[in-house]
Amino acid sequence: MAEPVAIGIIGCGSVSDLYLTGAGRSKLVRVKSIADLRPEAAQAQAEKYGTQAVPIATLLADREIEIVLNLTVPAAHASVSRRIIDAGKHVYSEKPLATDVAAGRGVIEAAAAHRLRVGCAPDTFFGAGHQACRRAIDRGRIGRVVGGAATIMHHGMEHWHPNPGFFFKFGGGPVLDLGVYYITQLVHLLGPVERVSAIGSTPSPTRTITSEPLRGQFIEVEVMTTVNAVLLFAGGANVSLATSWDVWKHARNFCELYGTEGSLLAPDPNFFGGKPMLSEREDEWRDVDTSELPFREPNRVLRSGARVADYRIVGVIDMAMAIRANRTHRASGALALHVLEVMEAIDRSSAEGRHIAIESRCDRPEPLPLGHGEEVLADG
Ligand SMILES: NC(=O)c1ccc[n+]([C@@H]2O[C@H](COP(=O)([O-])OP(=O)(O)OC[C@H]3O[C@@H](n4cnc5c(N)ncnc54)[C@H](O)[C@@H]3O)[C@@H](O)[C@H]2O)c1
């Protein structure tokens, strides 16, 4: 087997655990060095995961490192990605690509000028549950998709994240933070969005942190925390998207799609697994088979005790293999930029009280081949 692709990580906070765990399981990539504005954060993760912490400049100057993961906070994504590109490295960013479309486009254009790649989370659509939905739609099992309803509603982030302030600042909010998984999954299934309308609100102007170590501090909320949007896809589907951090409990499904021949219940786009169900016309709901697809088995236990499939990093592995094979990678900058434009349009639609047309278009990422592990990314 070829040597694993050497990657570096900038940003060693909460989400870096998922990437360092994922990289530890991979034979196709290896983390050579990690760095953070706070050297102590990088040092702690280096000790925990058996890698080396270095200054950011050292990481960027390392000729062995081909891809740098940008796992910093959203407000830093564009500037850190630009720095990575300027250093001659491919970049894979956590979502969102940037906090606004102009900055996101700047990242894509800088990379193109240097003949470098941009990849961006989320990569959850690689998961078996979502790939099974893709196959069902592509095979016409629900006919032409004409509508849908997606829901992501919780009660905030201030009760669990050690540093929850950024979720409520410009660049945060439920659309950019969690809606991004749903919109990416919908574009993966249905293709690009053509038009958006939305109404948002901010029911609580301040939030009180109840997690450690900042318990008792207040957060001034800068973003809408309840947003109802409607997305009209270029293919004709008219899909509602409800996002909120003001809801304790609800009884809606993650994502329902309605076609001319039937309906599909898609699993949670925030994770990789789940059990899709499909009904032809008025028939009973039936499970959609996911057994032949990769990234399916639960491998992570959430704070709630729920077991979920979480293979975050497979988008990076796919990009590494795509560079080797000179093919297109799936969690692409073009997809992320389109999704960012949709999210920005949701914000603008609410602020300006009108529908917003989406200018960018992107191709749907290629479906994954059948198979069971990361080898499917090396093969296809
Ligand atoms: N926490 C999660 O479960 C989770 C899940 C999926 C995606 N994400 C995304 O991952 C990203 C990071 O989230 P997090 O929860 O790990 O945040 P965090 O605050 O825990 O960690 C961010 C880290 O980035 C560092 N950093 C900030 N600016 C930097 C800069 N300019 N240069 C170098 N380092 C810098 C900080 O010091 C910090 O250690 C966000 O975009 C978030 O949306 C988080």
mmCIF file of N, CA and C and ligand atoms in Angstrom, residues 10-19 35-42 56 70-77 79-80 83 93-96 121 157 160-164 166-167 171 176-178 180-181 270 300 303 310 312, ligand 1:
data_model
loop_
_atom_site.group_PDB
_atom_site.id
_atom_site.type_symbol
_atom_site.label_atom_id
_atom_site.label_comp_id
_atom_site.label_asym_id
_atom_site.label_seq_id
_atom_site.Cartn_x
_atom_site.Cartn_y
_atom_site.Cartn_z
ATOM 1 N N ILE A 10 -4.540 22.769 12.110
ATOM 2 C CA ILE A 10 -4.490 24.047 12.832
ATOM 3 C C ILE A 10 -5.843 24.222 13.525
ATOM 4 N N GLY A 11 -5.814 24.362 14.842
ATOM 5 C CA GLY A 11 -7.048 24.450 15.627
ATOM 6 C C GLY A 11 -7.235 23.163 16.410
ATOM 7 N N CYS A 12 -6.938 23.216 17.710
ATOM 8 C CA CYS A 12 -6.943 21.990 18.526
ATOM 9 C C CYS A 12 -7.978 22.080 19.631
ATOM 10 N N GLY A 13 -9.192 22.501 19.286
ATOM 11 C CA GLY A 13 -10.276 22.577 20.263
ATOM 12 C C GLY A 13 -11.120 21.319 20.252
ATOM 13 N N SER A 14 -12.393 21.513 20.572
ATOM 14 C CA SER A 14 -13.331 20.415 20.784
ATOM 15 C C SER A 14 -13.414 19.445 19.590
ATOM 16 N N VAL A 15 -13.579 19.994 18.373
ATOM 17 C CA VAL A 15 -13.809 19.100 17.233
ATOM 18 C C VAL A 15 -12.546 18.347 16.826
ATOM 19 N N SER A 16 -11.379 18.816 17.250
ATOM 20 C CA SER A 16 -10.148 18.136 16.842
ATOM 21 C C SER A 16 -10.104 16.706 17.378
ATOM 22 N N ASP A 17 -10.817 16.442 18.478
ATOM 23 C CA ASP A 17 -10.880 15.062 18.990
ATOM 24 C C ASP A 17 -11.418 14.109 17.924
ATOM 25 N N LEU A 18 -12.452 14.556 17.197
ATOM 26 C CA LEU A 18 -13.073 13.678 16.208
ATOM 27 C C LEU A 18 -12.106 13.394 15.058
ATOM 28 N N TYR A 19 -11.394 14.431 14.607
ATOM 29 C CA TYR A 19 -10.460 14.257 13.485
ATOM 30 C C TYR A 19 -9.243 13.431 13.910
ATOM 31 N N ALA A 35 -1.184 22.355 15.487
ATOM 32 C CA ALA A 35 -0.825 23.684 15.987
ATOM 33 C C ALA A 35 -2.083 24.441 16.390
ATOM 34 N N ASP A 36 -1.921 25.451 17.205
ATOM 35 C CA ASP A 36 -3.053 26.270 17.662
ATOM 36 C C ASP A 36 -2.504 27.626 18.091
ATOM 37 N N LEU A 37 -3.370 28.660 18.020
ATOM 38 C CA LEU A 37 -3.012 29.964 18.578
ATOM 39 C C LEU A 37 -2.570 29.808 20.022
ATOM 40 N N ARG A 38 -3.235 28.870 20.713
ATOM 41 C CA ARG A 38 -2.898 28.581 22.112
ATOM 42 C C ARG A 38 -2.014 27.326 22.099
ATOM 43 N N PRO A 39 -0.675 27.495 22.218
ATOM 44 C CA PRO A 39 0.215 26.331 22.121
ATOM 45 C C PRO A 39 -0.137 25.236 23.127
ATOM 46 N N GLU A 40 -0.684 25.637 24.276
ATOM 47 C CA GLU A 40 -1.007 24.627 25.297
ATOM 48 C C GLU A 40 -2.137 23.702 24.822
ATOM 49 N N ALA A 41 -3.045 24.245 23.981
ATOM 50 C CA ALA A 41 -4.133 23.398 23.445
ATOM 51 C C ALA A 41 -3.544 22.361 22.496
ATOM 52 N N ALA A 42 -2.606 22.784 21.655
ATOM 53 C CA ALA A 42 -1.967 21.845 20.720
ATOM 54 C C ALA A 42 -1.158 20.803 21.490
ATOM 55 N N ILE A 56 2.533 27.334 14.437
ATOM 56 C CA ILE A 56 1.787 27.340 13.171
ATOM 57 C C ILE A 56 2.747 27.504 11.986
ATOM 58 N N ASN A 70 -8.181 22.966 8.736
ATOM 59 C CA ASN A 70 -8.452 24.209 9.440
ATOM 60 C C ASN A 70 -9.625 23.961 10.382
ATOM 61 N N LEU A 71 -9.304 23.708 11.654
ATOM 62 C CA LEU A 71 -10.347 23.395 12.648
ATOM 63 C C LEU A 71 -10.496 24.539 13.647
ATOM 64 N N THR A 72 -10.249 25.755 13.170
ATOM 65 C CA THR A 72 -10.400 26.929 14.034
ATOM 66 C C THR A 72 -11.870 27.333 14.088
ATOM 67 N N VAL A 73 -12.157 28.405 14.805
ATOM 68 C CA VAL A 73 -13.554 28.879 14.922
ATOM 69 C C VAL A 73 -13.970 29.557 13.608
ATOM 70 N N PRO A 74 -15.297 29.601 13.317
ATOM 71 C CA PRO A 74 -15.759 30.111 12.017
ATOM 72 C C PRO A 74 -15.169 31.466 11.625
ATOM 73 N N ALA A 75 -15.064 32.399 12.566
ATOM 74 C CA ALA A 75 -14.589 33.746 12.222
ATOM 75 C C ALA A 75 -13.155 33.726 11.692
ATOM 76 N N ALA A 76 -12.393 32.684 12.011
ATOM 77 C CA ALA A 76 -10.995 32.593 11.566
ATOM 78 C C ALA A 76 -10.842 31.721 10.317
ATOM 79 N N HIS A 77 -11.926 31.065 9.871
ATOM 80 C CA HIS A 77 -11.771 30.075 8.792
ATOM 81 C C HIS A 77 -11.118 30.660 7.539
ATOM 82 N N SER A 79 -9.355 33.453 6.940
ATOM 83 C CA SER A 79 -7.974 33.960 7.027
ATOM 84 C C SER A 79 -6.986 32.810 7.222
ATOM 85 N N VAL A 80 -7.350 31.820 8.032
ATOM 86 C CA VAL A 80 -6.439 30.683 8.247
ATOM 87 C C VAL A 80 -6.327 29.859 6.956
ATOM 88 N N ARG A 83 -4.016 31.530 4.620
ATOM 89 C CA ARG A 83 -2.618 31.370 5.054
ATOM 90 C C ARG A 83 -2.089 29.987 4.646
ATOM 91 N N SER A 93 -11.277 22.679 5.366
ATOM 92 C CA SER A 93 -11.769 23.530 6.449
ATOM 93 C C SER A 93 -12.967 22.894 7.147
ATOM 94 N N GLU A 94 -13.068 23.143 8.442
ATOM 95 C CA GLU A 94 -14.341 22.839 9.101
ATOM 96 C C GLU A 94 -15.371 23.805 8.539
ATOM 97 N N LYS A 95 -16.614 23.493 8.709
ATOM 98 C CA LYS A 95 -17.676 24.347 8.200
ATOM 99 C C LYS A 95 -17.900 25.519 9.151
ATOM 100 N N PRO A 96 -18.426 26.629 8.682
ATOM 101 C CA PRO A 96 -18.642 26.944 7.277
ATOM 102 C C PRO A 96 -17.327 27.365 6.619
ATOM 103 N N ALA A 121 -15.889 20.609 5.361
ATOM 104 C CA ALA A 121 -16.941 19.873 6.051
ATOM 105 C C ALA A 121 -18.286 20.552 5.723
ATOM 106 N N MET A 157 -26.417 25.750 22.808
ATOM 107 C CA MET A 157 -25.121 25.081 22.933
ATOM 108 C C MET A 157 -24.452 25.438 24.251
ATOM 109 N N TRP A 160 -23.244 22.712 27.036
ATOM 110 C CA TRP A 160 -22.274 21.615 26.891
ATOM 111 C C TRP A 160 -20.905 22.060 26.391
ATOM 112 N N HIS A 161 -20.867 23.073 25.499
ATOM 113 C CA HIS A 161 -19.571 23.404 24.888
ATOM 114 C C HIS A 161 -18.740 24.216 25.880
ATOM 115 N N PRO A 162 -17.427 23.924 26.009
ATOM 116 C CA PRO A 162 -16.606 24.667 26.984
ATOM 117 C C PRO A 162 -16.432 26.143 26.630
ATOM 118 N N ASN A 163 -16.652 26.490 25.357
ATOM 119 C CA ASN A 163 -16.438 27.891 24.930
ATOM 120 C C ASN A 163 -17.572 28.280 23.966
ATOM 121 N N PRO A 164 -18.829 28.340 24.466
ATOM 122 C CA PRO A 164 -19.980 28.397 23.549
ATOM 123 C C PRO A 164 -20.252 29.750 22.915
ATOM 124 N N PHE A 166 -18.962 31.619 20.585
ATOM 125 C CA PHE A 166 -18.906 31.838 19.133
ATOM 126 C C PHE A 166 -20.153 31.340 18.409
ATOM 127 N N PHE A 167 -20.876 30.403 19.011
ATOM 128 C CA PHE A 167 -22.088 29.909 18.362
ATOM 129 C C PHE A 167 -23.128 31.021 18.187
ATOM 130 N N GLY A 171 -21.409 34.747 12.309
ATOM 131 C CA GLY A 171 -20.710 33.550 11.834
ATOM 132 C C GLY A 171 -21.219 32.291 12.525
ATOM 133 N N LEU A 176 -25.882 28.466 10.134
ATOM 134 C CA LEU A 176 -24.473 28.234 9.766
ATOM 135 C C LEU A 176 -23.894 27.046 10.525
ATOM 136 N N ASP A 177 -24.325 26.843 11.762
ATOM 137 C CA ASP A 177 -23.695 25.788 12.555
ATOM 138 C C ASP A 177 -24.276 24.404 12.251
ATOM 139 N N LEU A 178 -25.590 24.282 12.199
ATOM 140 C CA LEU A 178 -26.198 22.961 12.011
ATOM 141 C C LEU A 178 -26.995 22.839 10.714
ATOM 142 N N VAL A 180 -26.138 23.861 8.036
ATOM 143 C CA VAL A 180 -25.151 23.542 6.995
ATOM 144 C C VAL A 180 -25.124 22.035 6.682
ATOM 145 N N TYR A 181 -25.336 21.186 7.694
ATOM 146 C CA TYR A 181 -25.370 19.729 7.444
ATOM 147 C C TYR A 181 -26.584 19.372 6.589
ATOM 148 N N ASN A 270 -26.493 15.249 10.588
ATOM 149 C CA ASN A 270 -25.367 15.586 11.462
ATOM 150 C C ASN A 270 -24.478 14.366 11.720
ATOM 151 N N ARG A 300 -19.407 5.924 18.003
ATOM 152 C CA ARG A 300 -19.223 7.025 18.953
ATOM 153 C C ARG A 300 -20.432 7.077 19.883
ATOM 154 N N ARG A 303 -23.027 12.423 24.516
ATOM 155 C CA ARG A 303 -23.284 12.729 25.933
ATOM 156 C C ARG A 303 -24.606 12.140 26.389
ATOM 157 N N ASP A 310 -20.035 8.148 13.404
ATOM 158 C CA ASP A 310 -19.403 9.452 13.186
ATOM 159 C C ASP A 310 -18.003 9.234 12.608
ATOM 160 N N ARG A 312 -16.297 11.611 10.812
ATOM 161 C CA ARG A 312 -15.734 12.891 10.359
ATOM 162 C C ARG A 312 -14.230 12.723 10.114
HETATM 163 N N1 LIG B 1 -17.314 20.972 18.628
HETATM 164 C C1 LIG B 1 -17.955 20.170 17.787
HETATM 165 O O1 LIG B 1 -18.546 19.143 18.178
HETATM 166 C C2 LIG B 1 -17.970 20.475 16.322
HETATM 167 C C3 LIG B 1 -18.556 19.533 15.469
HETATM 168 C C4 LIG B 1 -18.517 19.755 14.104
HETATM 169 C C5 LIG B 1 -17.929 20.909 13.623
HETATM 170 N N2 LIG B 1 -17.383 21.841 14.465
HETATM 171 C C6 LIG B 1 -16.769 23.037 13.865
HETATM 172 O O2 LIG B 1 -15.367 22.969 14.132
HETATM 173 C C7 LIG B 1 -14.851 24.291 14.270
HETATM 174 C C8 LIG B 1 -14.132 24.388 15.609
HETATM 175 O O3 LIG B 1 -15.079 24.147 16.625
HETATM 176 P P1 LIG B 1 -14.624 23.706 18.078
HETATM 177 O O4 LIG B 1 -15.874 23.285 18.752
HETATM 178 O O5 LIG B 1 -13.484 22.756 17.995
HETATM 179 O O6 LIG B 1 -14.131 25.134 18.646
HETATM 180 P P2 LIG B 1 -13.131 25.378 19.886
HETATM 181 O O7 LIG B 1 -13.337 26.782 20.321
HETATM 182 O O8 LIG B 1 -13.270 24.271 20.869
HETATM 183 O O9 LIG B 1 -11.680 25.229 19.198
HETATM 184 C C9 LIG B 1 -11.179 26.119 18.233
HETATM 185 C C10 LIG B 1 -9.661 26.173 18.376
HETATM 186 O O10 LIG B 1 -9.143 27.002 17.322
HETATM 187 C C11 LIG B 1 -8.126 27.821 17.884
HETATM 188 N N3 LIG B 1 -8.024 29.022 17.040
HETATM 189 C C12 LIG B 1 -8.916 30.028 16.918
HETATM 190 N N4 LIG B 1 -8.481 30.939 16.031
HETATM 191 C C13 LIG B 1 -7.281 30.488 15.573
HETATM 192 C C14 LIG B 1 -6.334 30.987 14.639
HETATM 193 N N5 LIG B 1 -6.559 32.135 13.985
HETATM 194 N N6 LIG B 1 -5.214 30.272 14.412
HETATM 195 C C15 LIG B 1 -4.990 29.104 15.078
HETATM 196 N N7 LIG B 1 -5.862 28.580 15.976
HETATM 197 C C16 LIG B 1 -6.986 29.268 16.228
HETATM 198 C C17 LIG B 1 -8.576 28.121 19.297
HETATM 199 O O11 LIG B 1 -7.486 28.492 20.117
HETATM 200 C C18 LIG B 1 -9.194 26.783 19.702
HETATM 201 O O12 LIG B 1 -8.271 25.905 20.310
HETATM 202 C C19 LIG B 1 -16.023 25.251 14.128
HETATM 203 O O13 LIG B 1 -16.081 25.717 12.810
HETATM 204 C C20 LIG B 1 -17.235 24.369 14.416
HETATM 205 O O14 LIG B 1 -18.369 24.826 13.717
HETATM 206 C C21 LIG B 1 -17.381 21.646 15.805
#
